[in-house]
Structures are given as C-alpha cells and as structure tokens.
Amino acid sequence: EAQVTQNPRYLITVTGKKLTVTCSQNMNHEYMSWYRQDPGLGLRQIYYSMNVEVTDKGDVPEGYKVSRKEKRNFPLILESPSPNQTSLYFCASSLDRGHSPYGYTFGSGTRLTVV
Amino acid sequence: GQQLNQSPQSMFIQEGEDVSMNCTSSSIFNTWLWYKQDPGEGPVLLIALYKAGELTSNGRLTAQFGITRKDSFLNISASIPSDVGIYFCAGQETSYDKVIFGPGTSLSVIP
C-alpha cells in the first residue's frame, strides 16, 4: 500500500531533550515536506526536500533540522525542543514540488508535547 | 508572503443539510485544491481544479475554480456524519511553486 509513515504518533518530551521524528514513503516520490498544524493557523511548512541531499527552509524553520540522505526517508530533528514547538506535525510526499494530479500524500501525524 | 483565507472558520450543521465554504487569495492561482482531514489523520486530496471557471464533482462534493482565479468554493450536499473534519483549501501560483494551504474550515455534523 502506498503510504507515508511517521513515527512516533504521540510524543511527550522535556524542554531541551533532542528528538527525531521519522518519516518514510514507499512511492519513490522526489518531493518531501514537513508541516506543523496549529489551531487557527492551518498547515505551515517547516522544511522541504526536492530530492536526495537537497533541502530548503519553509515558512517556519526556526528550531528544526532535516536531512535527506535517502529518497524514502526525511527525518525531522528538534535539537533543543521548546514548549512553543508543541504541535501536530505532518510529513507529506509528492512526485514533485508542483502538484501532481494525485496530490500530496500525508502521514497520519505526530502529536508532540514539550513540557 | 502568500496567504489564503477560508470562510467560515467553523460550521455546525444538521445532518442532511447542504454546506458551502470558500477560499480567497490575494494572488492569482493556477491550481486550486481541496483536502479533507478526518479527526486523527492527515489531510487527503478531495478535488483538484486547474482552470478558471472549472466545476468538478466528487460524489456529493462539488468544487469550483473562481473566474477571478483568486477564489474557490466547495459545496457538500446532503451532509452525513462522516463529513465531519477539517477542510483545507490549497493553491499554487504556477506548476513549479509550492502548494500554499489555507487555515481550514472545521465542519461538525449533528445527527
């Protein structure tokens, strides 16, 4: 089944403790992206990757890092999480940055709480 | 930067009623998209629109690409409980640009 898999689904952590949220897709998509969803603000893009070893900042990149060493994986790294990074995070993938007829495929989300 | 506005922010409707929501932009878009997010899941593409004036249906859902290319509309007919969720509009200025998402319209259906 074609899908984007995020782990973990839920995470509670303490301020300053480094964490990684993994994202993997099995569709051979070139484009992958991370979003955060906050009430009233919709989906805001954190980082995106056009292909292996090619990453770029989205609209809200501060406090996050990403890497794209393999086509299928695009982990999101929070080096020193803070409470304002408490949010619902989504990974998405697509054939390319532009919109293919099939749209973006989203993962099921990771709900992160930083205390 | 580019922004999309969605109206209304939230809706509470009776099962069986029709629903209308819209999305506006300060920029002209070449592509308009509508996604639905079920509770606890990621958004899923409902309808994609590629041409000004285009009207496209997907079951009980109908979406339109506004003539001005700065807006789009989504209608749901005869709502049912499984229509509950957040509906996001999204747009793209050109086929090479990233997709911009609106803040969403939250729909609740009262049985």
mmCIF file of N, CA and C in Angstrom, chain A residues 10-103:
data_model
loop_
_atom_site.group_PDB
_atom_site.id
_atom_site.type_symbol
_atom_site.label_atom_id
_atom_site.label_comp_id
_atom_site.label_asym_id
_atom_site.label_seq_id
_atom_site.Cartn_x
_atom_site.Cartn_y
_atom_site.Cartn_z
ATOM 1 N N TYR A 10 2.594 9.745 18.923
ATOM 2 C CA TYR A 10 2.478 10.650 20.065
ATOM 3 C C TYR A 10 3.822 10.694 20.787
ATOM 4 N N LEU A 11 4.195 11.891 21.254
ATOM 5 C CA LEU A 11 5.466 12.037 21.956
ATOM 6 C C LEU A 11 5.351 13.174 22.963
ATOM 7 N N ILE A 12 5.699 12.862 24.201
ATOM 8 C CA ILE A 12 5.805 13.893 25.231
ATOM 9 C C ILE A 12 7.269 13.939 25.655
ATOM 10 N N THR A 13 7.845 15.121 25.644
ATOM 11 C CA THR A 13 9.251 15.243 25.984
ATOM 12 C C THR A 13 9.464 16.489 26.831
ATOM 13 N N VAL A 14 10.682 16.631 27.324
ATOM 14 C CA VAL A 14 11.008 17.793 28.149
ATOM 15 C C VAL A 14 11.830 18.795 27.351
ATOM 16 N N THR A 15 11.745 20.030 27.768
ATOM 17 C CA THR A 15 12.487 21.102 27.107
ATOM 18 C C THR A 15 13.972 20.767 27.024
ATOM 19 N N GLY A 16 14.531 20.929 25.824
ATOM 20 C CA GLY A 16 15.960 20.756 25.635
ATOM 21 C C GLY A 16 16.424 19.354 25.286
ATOM 22 N N LYS A 17 15.555 18.371 25.348
ATOM 23 C CA LYS A 17 15.968 17.000 25.060
ATOM 24 C C LYS A 17 15.778 16.695 23.568
ATOM 25 N N LYS A 18 16.875 16.502 22.881
ATOM 26 C CA LYS A 18 16.853 16.292 21.433
ATOM 27 C C LYS A 18 15.942 15.151 21.045
ATOM 28 N N LEU A 19 15.184 15.342 19.956
ATOM 29 C CA LEU A 19 14.325 14.274 19.479
ATOM 30 C C LEU A 19 14.289 14.261 17.949
ATOM 31 N N THR A 20 13.932 13.100 17.428
ATOM 32 C CA THR A 20 13.795 12.932 15.978
ATOM 33 C C THR A 20 12.458 12.290 15.682
ATOM 34 N N VAL A 21 11.732 12.863 14.728
ATOM 35 C CA VAL A 21 10.504 12.262 14.221
ATOM 36 C C VAL A 21 10.821 11.701 12.841
ATOM 37 N N THR A 22 10.566 10.426 12.657
ATOM 38 C CA THR A 22 10.932 9.805 11.378
ATOM 39 C C THR A 22 9.775 9.871 10.391
ATOM 40 N N CYS A 23 10.123 9.885 9.114
ATOM 41 C CA CYS A 23 9.144 9.885 8.030
ATOM 42 C C CYS A 23 9.704 9.047 6.901
ATOM 43 N N SER A 24 8.894 8.131 6.403
ATOM 44 C CA SER A 24 9.326 7.260 5.318
ATOM 45 C C SER A 24 8.183 7.092 4.319
ATOM 46 N N GLN A 25 8.515 7.135 3.017
ATOM 47 C CA GLN A 25 7.495 6.926 1.981
ATOM 48 C C GLN A 25 7.945 5.814 1.038
ATOM 49 N N ASN A 26 6.960 5.060 0.525
ATOM 50 C CA ASN A 26 7.273 3.903 -0.322
ATOM 51 C C ASN A 26 6.821 4.110 -1.765
ATOM 52 N N MET A 27 6.691 5.369 -2.181
ATOM 53 C CA MET A 27 6.161 5.664 -3.513
ATOM 54 C C MET A 27 7.224 6.201 -4.466
ATOM 55 N N ASN A 28 8.481 6.191 -4.042
ATOM 56 C CA ASN A 28 9.578 6.720 -4.858
ATOM 57 C C ASN A 28 9.371 8.200 -5.205
ATOM 58 N N HIS A 29 8.725 8.934 -4.299
ATOM 59 C CA HIS A 29 8.491 10.360 -4.519
ATOM 60 C C HIS A 29 9.771 11.150 -4.343
ATOM 61 N N GLU A 30 9.933 12.170 -5.173
ATOM 62 C CA GLU A 30 11.126 13.017 -5.051
ATOM 63 C C GLU A 30 10.931 14.109 -3.991
ATOM 64 N N TYR A 31 9.726 14.615 -3.893
ATOM 65 C CA TYR A 31 9.471 15.765 -3.019
ATOM 66 C C TYR A 31 8.909 15.293 -1.684
ATOM 67 N N MET A 32 9.512 15.790 -0.589
ATOM 68 C CA MET A 32 9.003 15.511 0.745
ATOM 69 C C MET A 32 9.013 16.801 1.543
ATOM 70 N N SER A 33 8.103 16.879 2.504
ATOM 71 C CA SER A 33 7.932 18.132 3.223
ATOM 72 C C SER A 33 7.424 17.863 4.626
ATOM 73 N N TRP A 34 7.756 18.766 5.549
ATOM 74 C CA TRP A 34 7.228 18.717 6.904
ATOM 75 C C TRP A 34 6.362 19.943 7.157
ATOM 76 N N TYR A 35 5.208 19.712 7.830
ATOM 77 C CA TYR A 35 4.302 20.773 8.208
ATOM 78 C C TYR A 35 4.018 20.667 9.700
ATOM 79 N N ARG A 36 3.674 21.808 10.273
ATOM 80 C CA ARG A 36 3.093 21.787 11.607
ATOM 81 C C ARG A 36 1.695 22.381 11.521
ATOM 82 N N GLN A 37 0.787 21.809 12.310
ATOM 83 C CA GLN A 37 -0.601 22.262 12.300
ATOM 84 C C GLN A 37 -0.954 22.777 13.680
ATOM 85 N N ASP A 38 -1.358 24.039 13.738
ATOM 86 C CA ASP A 38 -1.763 24.662 14.984
ATOM 87 C C ASP A 38 -3.154 25.266 14.800
ATOM 88 N N PRO A 39 -3.965 25.261 15.854
ATOM 89 C CA PRO A 39 -5.343 25.766 15.739
ATOM 90 C C PRO A 39 -5.398 27.179 15.163
ATOM 91 N N GLY A 40 -6.220 27.355 14.145
ATOM 92 C CA GLY A 40 -6.396 28.667 13.538
ATOM 93 C C GLY A 40 -5.318 29.063 12.557
ATOM 94 N N LEU A 41 -4.254 28.293 12.497
ATOM 95 C CA LEU A 41 -3.135 28.645 11.603
ATOM 96 C C LEU A 41 -2.996 27.682 10.436
ATOM 97 N N GLY A 42 -3.711 26.607 10.453
ATOM 98 C CA GLY A 42 -3.649 25.660 9.353
ATOM 99 C C GLY A 42 -2.318 24.931 9.291
ATOM 100 N N LEU A 43 -1.913 24.587 8.090
ATOM 101 C CA LEU A 43 -0.671 23.848 7.867
ATOM 102 C C LEU A 43 0.424 24.816 7.454
ATOM 103 N N ARG A 44 1.485 24.857 8.234
ATOM 104 C CA ARG A 44 2.602 25.722 7.900
ATOM 105 C C ARG A 44 3.823 24.858 7.596
ATOM 106 N N GLN A 45 4.485 25.177 6.512
ATOM 107 C CA GLN A 45 5.602 24.355 6.076
ATOM 108 C C GLN A 45 6.866 24.667 6.866
ATOM 109 N N ILE A 46 7.542 23.620 7.334
ATOM 110 C CA ILE A 46 8.752 23.786 8.135
ATOM 111 C C ILE A 46 9.998 23.685 7.234
ATOM 112 N N TYR A 47 10.135 22.573 6.580
ATOM 113 C CA TYR A 47 11.224 22.322 5.646
ATOM 114 C C TYR A 47 10.696 21.458 4.514
ATOM 115 N N TYR A 48 11.397 21.492 3.394
ATOM 116 C CA TYR A 48 11.059 20.601 2.303
ATOM 117 C C TYR A 48 12.328 20.110 1.619
ATOM 118 N N SER A 49 12.148 19.060 0.819
ATOM 119 C CA SER A 49 13.286 18.490 0.108
ATOM 120 C C SER A 49 12.846 18.132 -1.308
ATOM 121 N N MET A 50 13.587 18.660 -2.278
ATOM 122 C CA MET A 50 13.243 18.400 -3.676
ATOM 123 C C MET A 50 13.794 17.048 -4.146
ATOM 124 N N ASN A 51 14.854 16.578 -3.472
ATOM 125 C CA ASN A 51 15.443 15.292 -3.833
ATOM 126 C C ASN A 51 16.518 14.969 -2.806
ATOM 127 N N VAL A 52 17.188 13.843 -2.993
ATOM 128 C CA VAL A 52 18.236 13.442 -2.048
ATOM 129 C C VAL A 52 19.294 14.533 -1.937
ATOM 130 N N GLU A 53 19.655 14.840 -0.694
ATOM 131 C CA GLU A 53 20.676 15.843 -0.369
ATOM 132 C C GLU A 53 20.271 17.268 -0.746
ATOM 133 N N VAL A 54 19.010 17.486 -1.098
ATOM 134 C CA VAL A 54 18.536 18.835 -1.429
ATOM 135 C C VAL A 54 17.406 19.197 -0.472
ATOM 136 N N THR A 55 17.698 20.099 0.475
ATOM 137 C CA THR A 55 16.671 20.529 1.429
ATOM 138 C C THR A 55 16.623 22.049 1.466
ATOM 139 N N ASP A 56 15.473 22.590 1.879
ATOM 140 C CA ASP A 56 15.362 24.043 1.954
ATOM 141 C C ASP A 56 14.330 24.416 2.996
ATOM 142 N N LYS A 57 14.462 25.645 3.495
ATOM 143 C CA LYS A 57 13.574 26.118 4.543
ATOM 144 C C LYS A 57 12.189 26.418 3.992
ATOM 145 N N GLY A 58 11.190 26.126 4.824
ATOM 146 C CA GLY A 58 9.830 26.523 4.519
ATOM 147 C C GLY A 58 9.518 27.850 5.192
ATOM 148 N N ASP A 59 8.304 27.973 5.694
ATOM 149 C CA ASP A 59 7.874 29.236 6.303
ATOM 150 C C ASP A 59 8.237 29.371 7.774
ATOM 151 N N VAL A 60 8.383 28.254 8.472
ATOM 152 C CA VAL A 60 8.656 28.298 9.912
ATOM 153 C C VAL A 60 9.769 27.328 10.286
ATOM 154 N N PRO A 61 11.007 27.542 9.800
ATOM 155 C CA PRO A 61 12.075 26.566 10.002
ATOM 156 C C PRO A 61 12.824 26.661 11.337
ATOM 157 N N GLU A 62 12.627 27.778 12.078
ATOM 158 C CA GLU A 62 13.443 28.004 13.273
ATOM 159 C C GLU A 62 13.235 26.902 14.300
ATOM 160 N N GLY A 63 14.350 26.344 14.793
ATOM 161 C CA GLY A 63 14.295 25.323 15.824
ATOM 162 C C GLY A 63 14.225 23.907 15.276
ATOM 163 N N TYR A 64 14.250 23.764 13.958
ATOM 164 C CA TYR A 64 14.149 22.445 13.325
ATOM 165 C C TYR A 64 15.326 22.210 12.386
ATOM 166 N N LYS A 65 15.638 20.919 12.205
ATOM 167 C CA LYS A 65 16.591 20.499 11.183
ATOM 168 C C LYS A 65 16.018 19.306 10.463
ATOM 169 N N VAL A 66 16.477 19.084 9.230
ATOM 170 C CA VAL A 66 16.064 17.919 8.472
ATOM 171 C C VAL A 66 17.282 17.362 7.751
ATOM 172 N N SER A 67 17.127 16.146 7.245
ATOM 173 C CA SER A 67 18.148 15.579 6.379
ATOM 174 C C SER A 67 17.457 14.691 5.352
ATOM 175 N N ARG A 68 18.105 14.515 4.206
ATOM 176 C CA ARG A 68 17.558 13.640 3.156
ATOM 177 C C ARG A 68 18.723 12.865 2.545
ATOM 178 N N LYS A 69 19.115 11.828 3.263
ATOM 179 C CA LYS A 69 20.239 11.006 2.814
ATOM 180 C C LYS A 69 19.779 9.921 1.851
ATOM 181 N N GLU A 70 18.523 9.533 1.983
ATOM 182 C CA GLU A 70 17.945 8.531 1.082
ATOM 183 C C GLU A 70 16.628 9.090 0.583
ATOM 184 N N LYS A 71 16.196 8.611 -0.585
ATOM 185 C CA LYS A 71 14.990 9.155 -1.182
ATOM 186 C C LYS A 71 13.769 8.905 -0.311
ATOM 187 N N ARG A 72 13.695 7.771 0.354
ATOM 188 C CA ARG A 72 12.478 7.398 1.041
ATOM 189 C C ARG A 72 12.346 8.042 2.423
ATOM 190 N N ASN A 73 13.432 8.510 3.016
ATOM 191 C CA ASN A 73 13.387 8.982 4.405
ATOM 192 C C ASN A 73 13.651 10.474 4.527
ATOM 193 N N PHE A 74 12.917 11.106 5.427
ATOM 194 C CA PHE A 74 13.052 12.555 5.619
ATOM 195 C C PHE A 74 12.777 12.861 7.101
ATOM 196 N N PRO A 75 13.738 12.600 7.976
ATOM 197 C CA PRO A 75 13.506 12.819 9.406
ATOM 198 C C PRO A 75 13.505 14.301 9.784
ATOM 199 N N LEU A 76 12.705 14.616 10.794
ATOM 200 C CA LEU A 76 12.635 15.966 11.358
ATOM 201 C C LEU A 76 13.323 15.935 12.725
ATOM 202 N N ILE A 77 14.277 16.821 12.919
ATOM 203 C CA ILE A 77 15.087 16.826 14.136
ATOM 204 C C ILE A 77 14.847 18.112 14.903
ATOM 205 N N LEU A 78 14.560 17.949 16.187
ATOM 206 C CA LEU A 78 14.471 19.099 17.091
ATOM 207 C C LEU A 78 15.644 18.984 18.045
ATOM 208 N N GLU A 79 16.659 19.815 17.854
ATOM 209 C CA GLU A 79 17.893 19.718 18.630
ATOM 210 C C GLU A 79 17.657 20.079 20.100
ATOM 211 N N SER A 80 16.863 21.109 20.337
ATOM 212 C CA SER A 80 16.584 21.561 21.701
ATOM 213 C C SER A 80 15.131 22.023 21.767
ATOM 214 N N PRO A 81 14.206 21.062 21.881
ATOM 215 C CA PRO A 81 12.782 21.416 21.816
ATOM 216 C C PRO A 81 12.371 22.414 22.889
ATOM 217 N N SER A 82 11.429 23.270 22.525
ATOM 218 C CA SER A 82 10.865 24.225 23.469
ATOM 219 C C SER A 82 9.341 24.092 23.447
ATOM 220 N N PRO A 83 8.683 24.580 24.505
ATOM 221 C CA PRO A 83 7.218 24.428 24.578
ATOM 222 C C PRO A 83 6.470 24.995 23.371
ATOM 223 N N ASN A 84 7.017 26.031 22.718
ATOM 224 C CA ASN A 84 6.305 26.582 21.557
ATOM 225 C C ASN A 84 6.382 25.678 20.323
ATOM 226 N N GLN A 85 7.076 24.558 20.461
ATOM 227 C CA GLN A 85 7.095 23.568 19.386
ATOM 228 C C GLN A 85 6.076 22.447 19.630
ATOM 229 N N THR A 86 5.304 22.596 20.687
ATOM 230 C CA THR A 86 4.185 21.694 20.911
ATOM 231 C C THR A 86 3.193 21.892 19.778
ATOM 232 N N SER A 87 2.918 20.816 19.039
ATOM 233 C CA SER A 87 2.099 20.953 17.844
ATOM 234 C C SER A 87 1.812 19.574 17.275
ATOM 235 N N LEU A 88 1.011 19.568 16.210
ATOM 236 C CA LEU A 88 0.754 18.364 15.430
ATOM 237 C C LEU A 88 1.576 18.471 14.150
ATOM 238 N N TYR A 89 2.413 17.476 13.900
ATOM 239 C CA TYR A 89 3.339 17.526 12.770
ATOM 240 C C TYR A 89 2.937 16.507 11.709
ATOM 241 N N PHE A 90 3.023 16.938 10.453
ATOM 242 C CA PHE A 90 2.732 16.062 9.328
ATOM 243 C C PHE A 90 3.879 16.047 8.344
ATOM 244 N N CYS A 91 4.192 14.861 7.887
ATOM 245 C CA CYS A 91 5.114 14.673 6.778
ATOM 246 C C CYS A 91 4.275 14.426 5.529
ATOM 247 N N ALA A 92 4.719 14.925 4.397
ATOM 248 C CA ALA A 92 3.994 14.725 3.137
ATOM 249 C C ALA A 92 4.981 14.443 2.022
ATOM 250 N N SER A 93 4.523 13.743 1.008
ATOM 251 C CA SER A 93 5.388 13.499 -0.152
ATOM 252 C C SER A 93 4.582 13.647 -1.428
ATOM 253 N N SER A 94 5.299 13.900 -2.513
ATOM 254 C CA SER A 94 4.663 14.065 -3.811
ATOM 255 C C SER A 94 5.684 13.738 -4.892
ATOM 256 N N LEU A 95 5.172 13.500 -6.106
ATOM 257 C CA LEU A 95 6.082 13.218 -7.213
ATOM 258 C C LEU A 95 7.080 14.355 -7.397
ATOM 259 N N ASP A 96 6.562 15.600 -7.303
ATOM 260 C CA ASP A 96 7.452 16.748 -7.386
ATOM 261 C C ASP A 96 6.851 17.900 -6.590
ATOM 262 N N ARG A 97 7.553 19.025 -6.521
ATOM 263 C CA ARG A 97 7.123 20.147 -5.708
ATOM 264 C C ARG A 97 5.790 20.700 -6.203
ATOM 265 N N GLY A 98 5.678 20.694 -7.507
ATOM 266 C CA GLY A 98 4.418 21.112 -8.080
ATOM 267 C C GLY A 98 3.368 20.074 -7.755
ATOM 268 N N HIS A 99 2.177 20.324 -8.122
ATOM 269 C CA HIS A 99 1.103 19.456 -7.677
ATOM 270 C C HIS A 99 0.765 18.428 -8.737
ATOM 271 N N SER A 100 1.115 17.180 -8.482
ATOM 272 C CA SER A 100 0.738 16.117 -9.402
ATOM 273 C C SER A 100 -0.765 15.904 -9.279
ATOM 274 N N PRO A 101 -1.379 15.260 -10.244
ATOM 275 C CA PRO A 101 -2.828 15.036 -10.169
ATOM 276 C C PRO A 101 -3.244 14.239 -8.937
ATOM 277 N N TYR A 102 -2.301 13.542 -8.336
ATOM 278 C CA TYR A 102 -2.651 12.721 -7.181
ATOM 279 C C TYR A 102 -2.457 13.456 -5.861
ATOM 280 N N GLY A 103 -1.940 14.671 -5.920
ATOM 281 C CA GLY A 103 -1.829 15.471 -4.716
ATOM 282 C C GLY A 103 -0.694 15.051 -3.822
#
